Coordinates of C-alpha atoms and ligand atoms in Angstrom, one line a residue:
M1 CA 14.3 -13.1 9.9
S2 CA 15.6 -9.8 11.2
R3 CA 18.0 -9.8 14.1
V4 CA 15.3 -7.8 16.0
Q5 CA 11.8 -9.1 16.5
F6 CA 9.5 -6.0 16.4
R7 CA 6.0 -7.4 16.1
G8 CA 4.3 -7.7 19.4
E9 CA 7.4 -6.6 21.2
P10 CA 7.0 -2.9 21.5
C11 CA 9.3 -0.2 22.6
S12 CA 9.1 -0.5 26.4
H13 CA 12.9 -0.6 26.6
L14 CA 13.2 2.8 24.9
S15 CA 12.7 5.2 27.8
S16 CA 14.7 8.0 26.3
L17 CA 16.6 8.1 23.0
C18 CA 18.8 10.8 24.5
D19 CA 20.0 8.5 27.3
T20 CA 20.3 5.3 25.4
V21 CA 22.4 6.4 22.5
G22 CA 24.3 9.1 24.4
V23 CA 23.6 12.1 22.2
R24 CA 21.8 15.4 23.0
L25 CA 18.2 15.8 21.7
S26 CA 19.4 18.4 19.2
D27 CA 22.0 16.1 17.8
W28 CA 19.8 14.3 15.4
D29 CA 20.7 15.1 11.8
V30 CA 17.4 13.6 10.5
L31 CA 14.2 12.3 12.1
I32 CA 12.1 10.0 9.9
I33 CA 8.4 9.8 10.6
G34 CA 6.9 6.4 9.7
A35 CA 8.5 3.0 9.5
G36 CA 6.7 1.7 6.4
V37 CA 9.0 0.7 3.5
S38 CA 9.6 4.3 2.4
G39 CA 10.7 5.4 5.9
L40 CA 12.8 2.4 6.3
S41 CA 14.6 2.8 3.0
A42 CA 15.4 6.4 3.9
F43 CA 16.6 5.2 7.3
R44 CA 18.8 2.6 5.7
A45 CA 20.4 5.0 3.2
L46 CA 21.0 7.8 5.8
S47 CA 22.4 5.4 8.4
R48 CA 24.8 4.0 5.8
A49 CA 25.9 7.5 4.9
G50 CA 26.9 8.0 8.6
L51 CA 24.2 10.5 9.6
R52 CA 22.6 10.5 13.1
V53 CA 19.2 9.4 12.2
A54 CA 16.1 8.1 14.2
C55 CA 12.8 6.8 13.0
L56 CA 9.5 7.4 14.8
E57 CA 6.6 5.0 14.2
A58 CA 3.1 5.2 15.6
R59 CA 2.3 1.5 15.4
E60 CA 4.0 -1.2 17.5
R61 CA 5.4 -2.8 14.4
I62 CA 7.3 -1.8 11.3
G63 CA 6.0 -2.3 7.7
G64 CA 3.0 0.1 7.6
R65 CA 0.7 -1.0 4.8
I66 CA 2.6 -4.3 4.6
E67 CA 1.1 -6.5 7.4
T68 CA 1.7 -10.3 7.3
I69 CA 0.1 -12.7 9.8
H70 CA 2.0 -15.9 10.3
D71 CA -0.8 -18.2 11.6
P72 CA 0.5 -21.7 12.3
A73 CA -3.0 -22.9 11.2
S74 CA -2.5 -21.5 7.7
P75 CA -0.4 -23.2 5.1
V76 CA 0.7 -19.8 3.7
P77 CA 1.4 -16.4 5.3
I78 CA -1.7 -14.2 5.4
E79 CA -1.3 -10.8 3.8
L80 CA -3.6 -8.0 5.1
G81 CA -1.9 -5.3 3.0
A82 CA 0.4 -5.6 0.1
E83 CA 0.6 -9.1 -1.4
F84 CA 2.0 -8.9 -4.9
I85 CA 5.4 -7.9 -6.3
H86 CA 4.4 -6.1 -9.5
G87 CA 7.1 -6.8 -12.0
R88 CA 10.8 -6.8 -11.6
A89 CA 11.7 -3.5 -9.9
A90 CA 15.2 -3.6 -8.5
E91 CA 14.0 -2.0 -5.2
I92 CA 12.4 -5.3 -4.2
W93 CA 14.3 -7.8 -6.1
D94 CA 17.7 -6.7 -4.7
L95 CA 16.2 -7.4 -1.2
V96 CA 14.8 -10.7 -2.4
N97 CA 18.2 -11.8 -3.6
L98 CA 20.0 -10.4 -0.6
R99 CA 17.8 -12.3 1.9
H100 CA 17.4 -15.4 -0.3
L101 CA 13.6 -15.1 -0.2
T102 CA 11.4 -17.6 -2.0
V103 CA 9.4 -15.9 -4.6
Y104 CA 6.9 -17.5 -7.0
D105 CA 4.9 -16.5 -10.1
C106 CA 1.2 -16.0 -9.5
E107 CA -1.3 -18.0 -11.5
E108 CA -2.7 -15.4 -13.9
H109 CA -5.5 -17.5 -15.4
A110 CA -8.7 -15.5 -14.7
V111 CA -12.3 -16.6 -14.9
H112 CA -15.1 -14.1 -15.5
W113 CA -18.6 -14.7 -14.0
A114 CA -21.1 -12.9 -16.2
G115 CA -24.6 -13.5 -17.5
G116 CA -25.0 -16.6 -15.2
R117 CA -21.9 -18.4 -16.6
F118 CA -18.2 -18.6 -16.5
Q119 CA -16.1 -17.1 -19.3
R120 CA -12.4 -17.4 -20.0
G121 CA -10.8 -14.2 -18.6
E122 CA -8.0 -14.2 -21.2
D123 CA -10.3 -13.0 -24.0
S124 CA -11.6 -10.0 -22.1
W125 CA -8.2 -9.3 -20.7
E126 CA -6.8 -8.9 -24.2
K127 CA -9.6 -6.3 -24.9
I128 CA -9.0 -4.5 -21.6
S129 CA -5.2 -4.2 -22.3
G130 CA -6.1 -2.9 -25.8
I131 CA -8.0 -0.1 -24.2
L132 CA -5.1 0.6 -21.7
D133 CA -2.7 0.7 -24.7
E134 CA -4.9 3.3 -26.4
I135 CA -4.8 5.4 -23.2
K136 CA -1.0 5.1 -23.2
L137 CA -0.9 6.5 -26.7
R138 CA -3.5 9.2 -26.4
A139 CA -3.2 10.6 -22.9
G140 CA -1.4 13.9 -22.5
T141 CA -0.7 15.7 -19.3
K142 CA -2.0 19.0 -20.7
Q143 CA -5.5 17.9 -21.6
D144 CA -6.2 15.3 -18.9
R145 CA -9.7 13.9 -18.4
T146 CA -11.3 11.3 -16.3
F147 CA -11.3 7.7 -17.3
A148 CA -15.1 7.7 -17.3
S149 CA -15.2 10.6 -19.8
F150 CA -12.6 8.9 -22.0
L151 CA -14.9 5.8 -22.1
D152 CA -18.0 7.8 -22.7
Q153 CA -16.4 9.1 -25.9
S154 CA -15.1 5.7 -27.0
P155 CA -16.8 3.3 -29.4
Y156 CA -16.5 0.3 -27.0
P157 CA -19.5 -1.8 -26.3
Q158 CA -21.2 -1.4 -22.9
N159 CA -20.1 -4.8 -21.4
L160 CA -16.5 -4.1 -22.3
R161 CA -16.7 -0.7 -20.7
Q162 CA -18.1 -2.3 -17.6
W163 CA -15.2 -4.8 -17.3
V164 CA -12.5 -2.2 -18.0
T165 CA -14.1 0.1 -15.4
S166 CA -14.1 -2.7 -12.9
Y167 CA -10.5 -3.4 -13.7
V168 CA -9.3 0.2 -13.4
E169 CA -11.3 0.9 -10.3
G170 CA -10.2 -2.3 -8.6
F171 CA -6.5 -2.1 -9.4
N172 CA -6.2 1.6 -8.7
A173 CA -8.7 1.7 -5.8
A174 CA -10.1 4.7 -7.7
R175 CA -13.4 6.1 -9.0
A176 CA -13.6 6.0 -12.8
D177 CA -15.3 9.4 -12.7
V178 CA -12.4 11.0 -10.8
V179 CA -9.1 9.3 -11.8
G180 CA -7.3 11.0 -14.7
I181 CA -6.0 9.1 -17.8
A182 CA -2.7 11.1 -17.8
S183 CA -1.6 9.3 -14.6
L184 CA -3.0 6.0 -15.7
A185 CA -1.0 6.3 -18.9
E186 CA 2.2 7.3 -17.0
D187 CA 1.8 4.4 -14.6
A188 CA 1.2 1.9 -17.4
R189 CA 4.3 3.1 -19.3
A190 CA 6.4 2.8 -16.2
A191 CA 5.0 -0.7 -15.5
D192 CA 6.0 -1.7 -19.0
K193 CA 9.6 -0.9 -18.2
I194 CA 9.7 -3.4 -15.3
D195 CA 7.5 -6.2 -16.7
G196 CA 4.8 -4.9 -14.4
G197 CA 2.0 -7.1 -15.8
H198 CA 3.8 -10.0 -14.2
S199 CA 3.0 -10.7 -10.5
F200 CA 4.9 -12.6 -7.8
R201 CA 4.3 -13.5 -4.2
I202 CA 6.9 -14.0 -1.4
L203 CA 6.5 -17.4 0.2
N204 CA 8.2 -16.1 3.3
G205 CA 5.6 -13.4 3.6
Y206 CA 5.8 -9.7 2.5
D207 CA 7.0 -8.6 5.9
A208 CA 10.4 -10.0 4.9
V209 CA 10.8 -6.9 2.8
P210 CA 10.6 -4.3 5.7
A211 CA 12.7 -6.7 7.8
A212 CA 15.4 -6.8 5.0
L213 CA 15.4 -3.0 4.9
I214 CA 16.4 -2.6 8.6
D215 CA 18.9 -5.5 8.6
G216 CA 22.4 -4.2 9.4
I217 CA 21.3 -0.7 10.6
E218 CA 23.5 -0.1 13.7
H219 CA 21.9 0.8 17.1
I220 CA 18.5 0.0 15.5
E221 CA 17.1 -1.1 18.9
K222 CA 17.7 2.5 20.0
T223 CA 17.1 4.6 16.9
L224 CA 13.9 3.0 15.7
R225 CA 11.1 4.1 18.1
L226 CA 7.8 2.2 17.9
C227 CA 4.5 3.2 19.6
S228 CA 5.5 6.9 18.9
V229 CA 2.8 9.1 17.4
V230 CA 4.1 12.3 16.0
E231 CA 1.5 15.0 16.8
T232 CA 3.1 18.3 15.9
I233 CA 6.1 19.6 14.0
Q234 CA 7.4 23.0 14.8
W235 CA 10.0 24.1 12.4
E236 CA 12.1 26.8 10.9
P237 CA 14.8 26.5 8.3
G238 CA 17.5 24.1 9.6
S239 CA 15.7 23.0 12.8
A240 CA 12.6 21.1 13.8
R241 CA 11.0 20.2 17.1
I242 CA 8.9 17.1 16.9
H243 CA 6.2 16.6 19.5
V244 CA 5.7 12.9 20.2
R245 CA 3.1 10.9 22.2
S246 CA 3.9 7.4 23.4
T247 CA 1.0 5.0 23.0
L248 CA 2.7 2.8 25.5
T249 CA 3.0 5.2 28.5
G250 CA 0.9 8.2 27.3
E251 CA 4.0 10.3 27.9
R252 CA 4.6 13.3 25.6
Y253 CA 8.0 14.5 24.8
V254 CA 9.9 16.6 22.2
M255 CA 12.7 15.6 19.9
Q256 CA 14.8 17.9 17.8
A257 CA 16.6 17.5 14.5
R258 CA 18.0 19.5 11.7
R259 CA 15.8 17.8 9.1
V260 CA 12.7 15.7 9.0
I261 CA 11.5 13.2 6.4
L262 CA 7.8 12.6 6.5
T263 CA 6.6 9.3 5.1
V264 CA 3.1 9.1 6.5
P265 CA 0.3 8.0 4.1
L266 CA -1.5 10.6 2.0
G267 CA -4.6 10.0 4.1
V268 CA -2.8 11.2 7.2
L269 CA -1.5 14.3 5.5
Q270 CA -5.1 15.0 4.4
A271 CA -6.6 14.6 7.8
G272 CA -7.9 17.5 9.8
P273 CA -5.6 18.8 12.5
D274 CA -7.7 17.4 15.4
E275 CA -8.1 13.9 14.0
N276 CA -6.3 11.0 15.6
G277 CA -3.0 10.3 13.9
A278 CA -3.0 13.7 12.1
I279 CA 0.1 15.9 12.2
R280 CA -0.1 19.6 13.0
F281 CA 2.5 21.8 11.5
D282 CA 3.8 25.1 12.7
P283 CA 4.1 26.8 10.3
E284 CA 2.1 24.9 7.7
P285 CA 3.9 23.8 4.5
A286 CA 0.9 25.3 2.7
E287 CA 1.8 24.3 -0.8
V288 CA 2.5 20.7 0.1
L289 CA -0.8 20.3 2.1
R290 CA -2.7 21.9 -0.8
A291 CA -1.1 19.4 -3.2
A292 CA -2.0 16.6 -0.8
R293 CA -5.7 17.7 -0.9
E294 CA -5.7 17.7 -4.7
L295 CA -4.8 14.1 -4.8
Q296 CA -7.1 11.2 -3.8
F297 CA -6.5 8.4 -1.3
G298 CA -8.3 5.3 -2.5
Q299 CA -10.2 2.9 -0.3
V300 CA -10.0 -0.9 -0.3
F301 CA -11.6 -3.7 1.7
R302 CA -9.5 -6.8 1.5
L303 CA -10.6 -10.0 3.2
V304 CA -8.8 -13.3 3.5
L305 CA -10.9 -16.4 4.1
R306 CA -9.5 -19.7 5.2
F307 CA -11.9 -22.6 4.5
Q308 CA -11.8 -26.3 5.6
H309 CA -11.1 -27.2 2.0
A310 CA -10.8 -25.5 -1.4
F311 CA -14.5 -26.0 -2.2
W312 CA -14.4 -23.9 -5.5
E313 CA -12.2 -26.6 -7.0
E314 CA -15.3 -28.8 -7.3
R315 CA -16.1 -26.7 -10.4
P316 CA -13.7 -27.7 -13.2
E317 CA -13.9 -24.1 -14.6
L318 CA -12.5 -22.8 -11.2
A319 CA -10.0 -25.5 -10.4
K320 CA -7.1 -23.8 -12.1
A321 CA -8.2 -20.2 -11.7
G322 CA -5.8 -17.6 -10.2
F323 CA -8.5 -14.9 -10.3
L324 CA -12.3 -15.0 -10.2
L325 CA -13.9 -11.8 -11.5
S326 CA -17.5 -10.6 -11.4
Q327 CA -19.7 -7.6 -11.5
E328 CA -21.0 -8.1 -7.9
P329 CA -21.5 -4.9 -6.0
M330 CA -19.4 -6.1 -3.0
F331 CA -16.3 -8.2 -3.4
P332 CA -16.5 -8.5 -7.2
T333 CA -12.9 -9.8 -7.3
W334 CA -11.4 -12.9 -5.7
W335 CA -8.1 -14.7 -6.0
T336 CA -6.6 -18.0 -5.0
T337 CA -3.1 -18.7 -3.9
L338 CA -2.3 -20.8 -6.9
P339 CA 0.1 -22.2 -8.0
V340 CA 0.4 -22.9 -4.2
H341 CA -2.6 -25.0 -3.3
S342 CA -4.4 -23.9 -0.2
P343 CA -8.0 -23.5 1.1
I344 CA -7.6 -19.7 1.0
L345 CA -9.5 -17.1 -1.0
T346 CA -8.9 -13.4 -0.9
G347 CA -11.8 -11.0 -1.7
W348 CA -11.2 -7.5 -2.9
S349 CA -13.5 -4.5 -2.9
A350 CA -12.0 -1.2 -4.1
G351 CA -13.0 2.3 -5.2
P352 CA -16.8 2.6 -5.3
H353 CA -17.2 -1.0 -4.3
A354 CA -15.4 -0.2 -1.0
D355 CA -18.0 2.5 -0.3
E356 CA -20.6 -0.2 -0.1
L357 CA -18.8 -1.8 2.8
A358 CA -17.9 1.4 4.7
G359 CA -19.3 1.4 8.2
K360 CA -20.3 -2.3 8.2
S361 CA -19.2 -4.5 11.1
R362 CA -16.6 -7.2 10.6
V363 CA -19.3 -9.9 10.9
E364 CA -21.4 -8.2 8.3
I365 CA -18.5 -7.9 5.9
V366 CA -17.7 -11.6 6.2
R367 CA -21.4 -12.5 5.8
Q368 CA -21.6 -10.3 2.7
S369 CA -18.4 -11.9 1.2
L370 CA -19.8 -15.4 1.7
S371 CA -23.0 -14.6 0.0
T372 CA -21.1 -13.1 -2.9
L373 CA -19.0 -16.2 -3.2
R374 CA -22.2 -18.3 -3.2
N375 CA -23.6 -16.2 -6.0
I376 CA -20.5 -16.4 -8.2
T377 CA -19.5 -20.0 -7.7
G378 CA -22.9 -21.5 -7.4
L379 CA -21.6 -23.5 -4.5
T380 CA -22.1 -23.5 -0.8
P381 CA -18.8 -22.4 0.7
A382 CA -17.1 -25.1 2.9
M383 CA -16.9 -24.4 6.6
L384 CA -15.0 -21.1 7.3
E385 CA -12.1 -21.7 9.6
A386 CA -10.8 -18.1 9.8
A387 CA -11.3 -14.6 8.4
Y388 CA -8.5 -12.2 8.4
F389 CA -9.1 -8.5 7.9
H390 CA -7.6 -5.1 8.6
N391 CA -9.7 -2.0 8.1
W392 CA -7.2 0.4 6.5
S393 CA -10.0 3.0 6.0
S394 CA -10.7 3.4 9.8
D395 CA -7.0 2.9 10.8
P396 CA -5.9 6.4 11.9
F397 CA -2.4 5.8 10.7
S398 CA -3.4 5.0 7.1
R399 CA -7.0 6.3 6.5
G400 CA -7.2 4.4 3.3
A401 CA -5.3 2.1 1.0
Y402 CA -3.2 4.0 -1.6
S403 CA -3.1 7.2 -3.6
Y404 CA -4.4 8.0 -7.1
V405 CA -4.4 11.1 -9.2
P406 CA -7.7 12.9 -10.3
A407 CA -7.9 14.3 -13.8
G408 CA -5.7 17.4 -14.1
A409 CA -3.9 16.9 -10.7
L410 CA -0.7 15.2 -11.9
P411 CA 1.4 18.3 -11.0
A412 CA 0.3 18.0 -7.4
R413 CA 2.3 14.8 -7.0
E414 CA 5.5 16.8 -7.9
K415 CA 4.6 19.5 -5.3
L416 CA 4.0 16.8 -2.7
A417 CA 7.5 15.5 -3.3
G418 CA 9.3 18.8 -3.1
P419 CA 11.4 19.7 0.0
V420 CA 10.3 22.7 2.1
G421 CA 12.8 25.1 3.4
D422 CA 15.6 22.5 3.2
T423 CA 14.1 21.1 6.4
L424 CA 10.9 19.1 5.6
Y425 CA 11.2 16.3 3.1
F426 CA 8.3 14.2 1.9
A427 CA 8.4 10.5 0.9
G428 CA 5.9 7.6 0.7
E429 CA 4.1 5.9 -2.2
A430 CA 2.1 9.0 -3.1
T431 CA 5.2 11.0 -3.7
N432 CA 6.7 8.7 -6.3
L433 CA 7.3 10.6 -9.5
D434 CA 8.4 7.6 -11.7
G435 CA 4.9 6.1 -12.3
Y436 CA 5.2 3.7 -9.4
S437 CA 3.0 5.3 -6.8
A438 CA 0.6 3.0 -4.9
T439 CA 3.2 0.2 -4.9
V440 CA 5.8 -1.2 -2.5
H441 CA 8.6 -0.7 -4.9
G442 CA 7.5 2.9 -5.6
A443 CA 7.4 3.6 -1.8
I444 CA 10.9 2.2 -1.4
A445 CA 12.2 4.4 -4.3
S446 CA 10.6 7.5 -2.8
G447 CA 12.4 6.9 0.5
T448 CA 15.7 6.5 -1.2
R449 CA 15.0 9.7 -3.2
A450 CA 14.2 11.7 0.0
A451 CA 17.5 10.4 1.5
R452 CA 19.3 11.6 -1.5
Q453 CA 17.7 15.0 -1.3
V454 CA 18.8 15.3 2.3
L455 CA 22.4 14.2 1.5
Q456 CA 22.6 16.8 -1.3
Q457 CA 21.9 19.6 1.2
R458 CA 24.6 18.6 3.6
Ligands
FAD501 C1 -4.9 -3.6 1.1 C2 -3.7 -3.1 0.3 C3 -3.2 -3.9 -0.6 C4 -2.0 -3.5 -1.3 N1 -1.5 -4.4 -2.3 C5 -0.3 -4.1 -2.8 C6 0.4 -5.1 -3.7 O1 -0.1 -6.2 -3.8 N2 1.5 -4.7 -4.2 C7 2.1 -3.5 -4.0 O2 3.2 -3.2 -4.6 N3 1.5 -2.6 -3.2 C8 0.3 -2.8 -2.6 N4 -0.2 -2.0 -1.8 C9 0.4 -0.6 -1.6 C10 1.6 -0.7 -0.7 O3 1.3 -1.4 0.5 C11 2.0 0.7 -0.3 O4 2.2 1.5 -1.4 C12 3.3 0.8 0.5 O5 3.4 -0.2 1.5 C13 3.4 2.2 1.2 O6 4.5 2.3 1.9 P1 4.8 3.7 2.6 O7 6.1 3.6 3.4 O8 4.7 4.8 1.6 O9 3.6 4.0 3.6 P2 3.2 3.1 4.9 O10 3.5 1.7 4.7 O11 1.7 3.5 5.2 O12 4.1 3.7 6.1 C14 3.8 4.9 6.7 C15 4.0 4.7 8.2 O13 3.7 6.0 8.9 C16 3.2 5.7 10.1 N5 2.4 6.8 10.6 C17 1.3 7.4 10.2 N6 0.9 8.4 11.0 C18 1.9 8.6 11.9 C19 2.1 9.5 12.9 N7 1.3 10.5 13.2 N8 3.3 9.4 13.7 C20 4.1 8.4 13.5 N9 4.0 7.5 12.5 C21 2.9 7.6 11.7 C22 2.2 4.5 9.8 O14 1.9 3.8 10.9 C23 3.1 3.7 8.8 O15 3.8 2.7 9.4 C24 -1.4 -2.3 -1.0 C25 -1.9 -1.5 0.0 C26 -3.0 -1.9 0.7 C27 -3.6 -1.0 1.8

């Protein structure tokens, strides 16, 4: 655990950063907006480099799209945001080793429910990865096209197209008729470099990763400011005034710095100026905001259900399944916690499947998920003990799940990552240029990159 407990213990002790750390408001070298893993990795790098740096976070906790519930009634931590470590990226594994976290391989055995029966997932998976390999070979950035149009011109049978579409839409939280194959190919090549097809979970809970990032940062109690919504950034080269609202006291105040690193999600950058959570700029970094609008922010509904017992194990076909895949309109994808045995199932509805759930109440979403489970297991679910859910789409500080790149829009990602006037710097998963956007390790790498950009300008 971190030295500091941030969850549920918000920032009431921070009445004024100016008073508490004994520096003038204008003395900040860098202000970081957002305490997700990208903001925290920039915070860590710049603090270590000796800069006077503070981090402003709208929520009352760190971690952003990593949110772990440690429910004593649950045998494992409940993840509402990121759950899997995809591959062996150093950004995460260095922290895992440093903090001696317990990580285990996920059970990858998948079962497909189709045509009223279960099929082994491995056969279809081989075909799906064959199609993704073809994309890796054929996709070029110059003549990008959507995944749907690529499939339309392919010789693959209809049912295989359906499965591969579900996979691409589910994994990328994207629409097949929007996402470009150039970025899919770039991401797949990058994943190959880190054994990205291999997934792991952190037994301690994913929130151990943001906790590891702040460990050892000096004066953290004073320089990390929670419950602080950034509303406006007024800037000129070499100087920025950040207008902040405290959600704790309602107080508004201004902080000043020579540079700002923005790590807010793409959905927040895309929001209209008067929407809750949105940031107004004066003047607007027009090229960056245009680039943000060219990209897409995918939607996901992710629901964790804890039952009295693991009822699906009554069916021998499901007893060893890591994943249960179907073509159901809502919650087509489910996974268990195997190899750790628990009575917990996670349902996943992404891309167009998420549209089906938008606007529904929590109760309706749970009811829908149970009826889907009944359809695809052929069993009556055991008594539900708890349902855990965070609506990332309606959360003003995320406005969705993670980014993806429409056909032809790959250059926009580069523009989003470019510094503006040596004063505004952008980080966050959507700005990752190495093929690791939409992931935790990609977000961490983007924060380190933004910190490097700042240090190069010193
Ligand atoms: C449901 C879901 C499942 C996922 N599963 C996985 C997975 O299994 N594996 C994986 O690698 N990745 C996964 N991801 C993606 C991963 O969680 C993100 O890529 C990563 O956490 C993003 O980190 P970030 O720092 O870029 O953004 P964030 O974590 O979103 O951090 C940005 C911070 O900015 C703050 N903020 C926003 N607006 C303001 C404002 N106006 N003022 C102040 N602060 C503000 C936010 O509160 C937030 O804390 C998942 C994401 C979701 C939503």
